[in-house]
């Protein structure tokens, strides 16, 4: 089952895709946000073009597991996406995914600031998606609607 992982942000949205079996996550692309409608149009185009069957959106809880303003924005985004597609849209805890993505980029030697920004969002989406795939098992996709 092909699953799309999303690292939601107000400026950029990182995307990752699983392999067709739903076991490994790979960086896909970063969308620079312009308008809300344009963002959803791009996401729906990716879903159609890549044969996505489920979506996982990162949920940025605080370190103590509480909601913040950003958490509420991510929940609203996931709910809006769920209204636009019949696919299951799940939320996944993304605490420390950006820090882990930075560690990955450091290990890869990526230092260029502009390339690093886009790569960071994609790598955070990879971390979100891979954690979800590992927890749910191969081919599980997204469990439940957002």
Rosetta silent file (secondary structure, phi, psi, omega in degrees, C-alpha in Angstrom):
SEQUENCE: XXXXXXXXXXXXXXXXXXXXXXXXXXXXXXXXXXXXXXXXXXXXXXXXXXXXXXXXXXXXXXXXXXXXXXXXXXXXXXXXXXXXXXXXXXXXXXXXXXXXXXXXXXXXXXXXXXXXXXXXXXXXXXXXXXXXXXXXXXXXXXXXXX
SCORE:     score description
SCORE:     0.000 S_00000001
   1 L     0.000  121.280 -179.902    0.000    0.000    0.000 S_00000001
   2 L   -79.180  123.419 -177.480    1.559    3.306   -1.100 S_00000001
   3 E  -120.603  139.910  176.910    1.385    5.883    1.701 S_00000001
   4 E  -100.823  127.157  174.740    2.125    9.608    1.585 S_00000001
   5 E  -102.940  137.836 -176.933    3.786   11.182    4.617 S_00000001
   6 E  -126.922  125.869  170.018    3.350   14.908    5.188 S_00000001
   7 E  -100.909   97.968 -174.971    5.413   17.243    7.362 S_00000001
   8 L   -74.315  135.294  175.095    2.993   20.179    7.556 S_00000001
   9 L  -146.541  160.231 -178.989    4.403   23.692    7.822 S_00000001
  10 L   -76.770  -24.517  178.379    3.141   27.206    7.283 S_00000001
  11 L  -104.195  -42.842 -178.071    5.880   28.007    4.725 S_00000001
  12 E  -134.083  150.002  177.734    6.873   24.605    3.375 S_00000001
  13 E  -125.564  116.246  179.758    5.298   21.155    3.337 S_00000001
  14 E   -87.608  141.731 -178.796    7.619   18.171    3.140 S_00000001
  15 E  -124.057  143.514  173.653    6.462   14.997    1.433 S_00000001
  16 E  -136.483  149.559  177.849    7.648   11.410    1.622 S_00000001
  17 E  -123.040  146.029  173.388    6.326    8.310   -0.136 S_00000001
  18 E   -86.249  163.778  171.075    6.468    4.697    0.873 S_00000001
  19 L   -69.175  166.682 -177.577    7.479    1.935   -1.463 S_00000001
  20 L   -58.506  -27.099  179.653    4.524    0.043   -2.998 S_00000001
  21 L   -81.804  -11.223  178.840    4.681   -2.610   -0.240 S_00000001
  22 L    75.506   34.256 -179.250    4.408    0.039    2.477 S_00000001
  23 L  -113.550  -30.309 -177.684    7.613   -0.876    4.281 S_00000001
  24 L  -125.274  142.821  178.441   10.131    1.900    3.494 S_00000001
  25 E  -105.372  141.040 -179.974    9.763    5.690    3.320 S_00000001
  26 E  -131.900  145.405  175.905   11.635    7.862    0.821 S_00000001
  27 E   -61.882  142.789 -179.047   11.875   11.660    0.408 S_00000001
  28 E  -117.111  -63.673  178.126    9.610   12.885   -2.380 S_00000001
  29 E  -169.120  171.332  175.022    9.497   16.685   -2.597 S_00000001
  30 E  -120.259  131.143  176.991    8.889   19.924   -0.752 S_00000001
  31 E  -100.983  126.588  172.393    5.981   22.191   -1.594 S_00000001
  32 E   -86.908  122.574 -174.676    6.438   25.898   -0.967 S_00000001
  33 L   -72.831  137.045  171.542    3.076   27.154    0.196 S_00000001
  34 L  -117.013  -73.277  175.829    1.358   29.963   -1.657 S_00000001
  35 L  -120.226  162.292  178.426   -2.363   29.578   -1.053 S_00000001
  36 H   -61.715  -44.504  179.913   -4.361   26.937    0.783 S_00000001
  37 H   -63.207  -40.331  179.078   -6.191   25.941   -2.409 S_00000001
  38 H   -64.827  -39.444  178.348   -2.923   25.618   -4.342 S_00000001
  39 H   -61.235  -49.686 -179.590   -1.474   23.409   -1.598 S_00000001
  40 H   -64.537  -37.041  177.708   -4.445   21.034   -1.644 S_00000001
  41 H   -62.259  -43.579  178.425   -4.430   20.964   -5.460 S_00000001
  42 H   -64.171  -42.915  179.745   -0.739   19.958   -5.447 S_00000001
  43 H   -63.387  -43.766  179.674   -1.310   17.304   -2.805 S_00000001
  44 H   -65.680  -33.756  176.537   -4.264   15.808   -4.652 S_00000001
  45 H   -66.612  -41.237  177.290   -2.190   15.768   -7.859 S_00000001
  46 H   -63.465  -45.091  179.989    0.612   13.878   -6.068 S_00000001
  47 H   -57.162  -45.360 -179.324   -1.912   11.429   -4.605 S_00000001
  48 H   -69.527  -46.339 -175.804   -3.340   10.724   -8.064 S_00000001
  49 H   -65.801  -33.861 -174.658    0.002   10.596   -9.910 S_00000001
  50 H  -100.241    1.711  178.368    1.688    8.285   -7.400 S_00000001
  51 L    65.140   37.950 -178.963   -1.229    5.946   -6.686 S_00000001
  52 L   -67.839  139.308 -179.204   -1.319    6.856   -3.008 S_00000001
  53 L  -115.844   -9.108  178.714   -3.746    4.798   -0.927 S_00000001
  54 E  -159.481  156.458 -177.819   -3.314    6.416    2.500 S_00000001
  55 E  -130.368  139.969  175.514   -1.950    9.625    4.021 S_00000001
  56 E  -125.659  123.651  179.678   -0.135   10.268    7.300 S_00000001
  57 E  -108.239  131.551  178.428    0.204   13.835    8.593 S_00000001
  58 E   -67.232  136.476  179.494    2.747   14.686   11.271 S_00000001
  59 E  -111.373  108.022 -175.149    1.246   15.961   14.512 S_00000001
  60 L   -82.292   76.172  176.654    3.616   18.394   16.258 S_00000001
  61 L   -71.188  157.504  173.678    2.776   17.800   19.914 S_00000001
  62 L   -70.017  167.765 -177.551    4.789   19.598   22.578 S_00000001
  63 L   -59.760  -27.703  178.082    7.499   17.575   24.317 S_00000001
  64 L   -92.015   12.058  173.877    5.090   16.827   27.165 S_00000001
  65 L    84.534   12.259 -178.585    2.459   15.563   24.697 S_00000001
  66 L   -94.271  162.054  174.418    0.173   18.593   24.768 S_00000001
  67 L   -78.829  150.372  173.821   -1.391   20.496   21.885 S_00000001
  68 L  -129.374 -176.800  176.630   -0.010   23.850   20.767 S_00000001
  69 H   -60.328  -42.307  179.939   -1.147   26.374   18.145 S_00000001
  70 H   -65.807  -36.585  177.178    0.866   24.452   15.536 S_00000001
  71 H   -61.176  -45.770  179.528   -0.741   21.181   16.638 S_00000001
  72 H   -63.175  -38.721  177.799   -4.193   22.657   16.092 S_00000001
  73 H   -64.167  -41.374  178.585   -3.146   23.942   12.650 S_00000001
  74 H   -65.539  -40.711  177.143   -1.887   20.470   11.683 S_00000001
  75 H   -61.988  -43.862  178.800   -5.133   18.884   12.920 S_00000001
  76 H   -63.438  -41.471  177.752   -7.176   21.394   10.883 S_00000001
  77 H   -60.674  -48.378 -179.645   -5.015   20.758    7.819 S_00000001
  78 H   -61.385  -41.566  178.983   -5.447   16.970    8.140 S_00000001
  79 H   -65.000  -39.547  177.986   -9.214   17.335    8.584 S_00000001
  80 H   -65.506  -40.425  177.571   -9.396   19.591    5.500 S_00000001
  81 H   -65.404  -41.120  179.997   -7.396   17.082    3.464 S_00000001
  82 H   -61.594  -31.038  177.541   -9.647   14.250    4.681 S_00000001
  83 H   -74.148  -19.445 -175.761  -12.679   16.160    3.361 S_00000001
  84 H   -98.098   -7.630 -178.682  -11.035   16.438   -0.068 S_00000001
  85 L  -141.134  147.093  176.677  -10.082   12.782   -0.555 S_00000001
  86 L   -78.976   -6.149 -178.132  -11.742    9.432    0.145 S_00000001
  87 L   -70.474  152.011  173.468   -8.383    8.062    1.356 S_00000001
  88 E   -67.814  136.339  178.230   -7.747    7.432    5.032 S_00000001
  89 E  -122.845  115.679 -178.886   -5.830   10.340    6.621 S_00000001
  90 E  -110.227  158.885  173.786   -4.086    9.591    9.909 S_00000001
  91 E  -107.038  140.714 -179.973   -2.157   11.745   12.343 S_00000001
  92 E  -132.581  133.821  178.127    1.225   10.605   13.658 S_00000001
  93 E   -55.549  124.811 -178.694    3.238   12.001   16.552 S_00000001
  94 L  -117.163   19.089  178.704    6.156   13.896   15.046 S_00000001
  95 L   -52.284  130.576  177.096    7.939   15.071   18.180 S_00000001
  96 L    68.751   10.533  179.470   11.639   15.541   17.450 S_00000001
  97 H   -67.114  -35.903  178.797   11.274   14.571   13.769 S_00000001
  98 H   -69.111  -38.839  177.149   12.888   17.845   12.636 S_00000001
  99 H   -64.741  -41.473  177.698   15.814   17.366   15.032 S_00000001
 100 H   -65.596  -37.702  177.462   16.238   13.795   13.757 S_00000001
 101 H   -63.316  -41.170  176.621   16.045   15.094   10.176 S_00000001
 102 H   -60.524  -41.398  177.397   18.823   17.587   10.966 S_00000001
 103 H   -61.372  -42.164  178.819   20.949   14.732   12.305 S_00000001
 104 H   -61.803  -43.412 -178.219   20.315   12.782    9.091 S_00000001
 105 H   -69.223  -36.465  174.543   21.321   15.778    6.933 S_00000001
 106 H   -60.992  -45.565 -179.349   24.459   16.359    9.017 S_00000001
 107 H   -63.391  -31.335  179.477   25.407   12.713    8.549 S_00000001
 108 H   -82.965   -7.906  178.566   24.846   13.088    4.796 S_00000001
 109 L    78.332   19.649 -179.700   27.086   16.185    4.707 S_00000001
 110 L   -82.391  110.492 -175.073   24.397   18.517    3.358 S_00000001
 111 L  -113.144  -25.195 -178.006   25.519   22.018    4.332 S_00000001
 112 L   -58.322  122.275 -171.539   24.056   24.336    1.651 S_00000001
 113 H   -58.852  -47.964 -177.070   21.430   26.414    3.490 S_00000001
 114 H   -67.981  -44.022  178.654   18.785   26.619    0.745 S_00000001
 115 H   -66.405  -33.063 -178.133   19.038   22.945   -0.251 S_00000001
 116 H   -67.586  -37.394  179.475   19.037   21.977    3.404 S_00000001
 117 H   -58.347  -51.312 -179.210   15.693   23.726    4.105 S_00000001
 118 H   -65.342  -42.024 -179.072   13.848   21.736    1.444 S_00000001
 119 H   -66.081  -34.712 -179.622   15.668   18.534    2.319 S_00000001
 120 H   -62.403  -44.167 -179.555   14.891   19.007    6.030 S_00000001
 121 H   -64.873  -40.843  177.349   11.138   19.114    5.390 S_00000001
 122 H   -66.063  -43.096 -178.271   11.314   16.008    3.194 S_00000001
 123 H   -67.647  -35.217  174.832   13.488   14.158    5.696 S_00000001
 124 H   -63.515  -39.931  177.028   11.103   15.062    8.541 S_00000001
 125 H   -63.902  -37.813  176.493    8.276   13.623    6.399 S_00000001
 126 H   -61.291  -46.097 -179.723   10.378   10.468    5.919 S_00000001
 127 H   -60.939  -44.335  179.303   10.821   10.179    9.703 S_00000001
 128 H   -60.855  -50.445 -176.915    7.074   10.664   10.296 S_00000001
 129 H   -66.240  -44.625 -177.987    6.103    8.147    7.626 S_00000001
 130 H   -63.836  -40.158  177.295    8.730    5.543    8.537 S_00000001
 131 H   -60.992  -44.226  178.705    7.751    5.647   12.215 S_00000001
 132 H   -61.797  -46.210 -179.554    4.109    5.180   11.225 S_00000001
 133 H   -62.406  -41.345  179.646    4.926    2.277    8.887 S_00000001
 134 H   -64.700  -39.009 -178.534    7.059    0.594   11.555 S_00000001
 135 H   -73.437  -35.180 -174.582    4.324    0.935   14.180 S_00000001
 136 H   -93.804  -17.604 -178.930    1.460   -0.213   11.947 S_00000001
 137 L    92.082  160.662 -178.126    3.226   -2.936    9.984 S_00000001
 138 L   -57.547  135.824  175.243    3.692   -3.397    6.212 S_00000001
 139 L    73.142    6.220 -177.002    0.800   -2.344    4.026 S_00000001
 140 L   -74.882  -27.910 -179.030   -1.203   -0.911    6.938 S_00000001
 141 L    63.261 -144.000 -178.421   -1.330    2.605    5.471 S_00000001
 142 L   -95.024  131.928  179.140   -3.177    5.141    7.554 S_00000001
 143 L   -96.526  108.402  175.458   -5.292    3.901   10.433 S_00000001
 144 L    85.787  160.117  179.558   -8.462    5.968   10.784 S_00000001
 145 L   -90.556  150.757  177.863   -9.531    9.351    9.501 S_00000001
 146 L   -76.744    0.000    0.000   -8.174   12.636   10.841 S_00000001
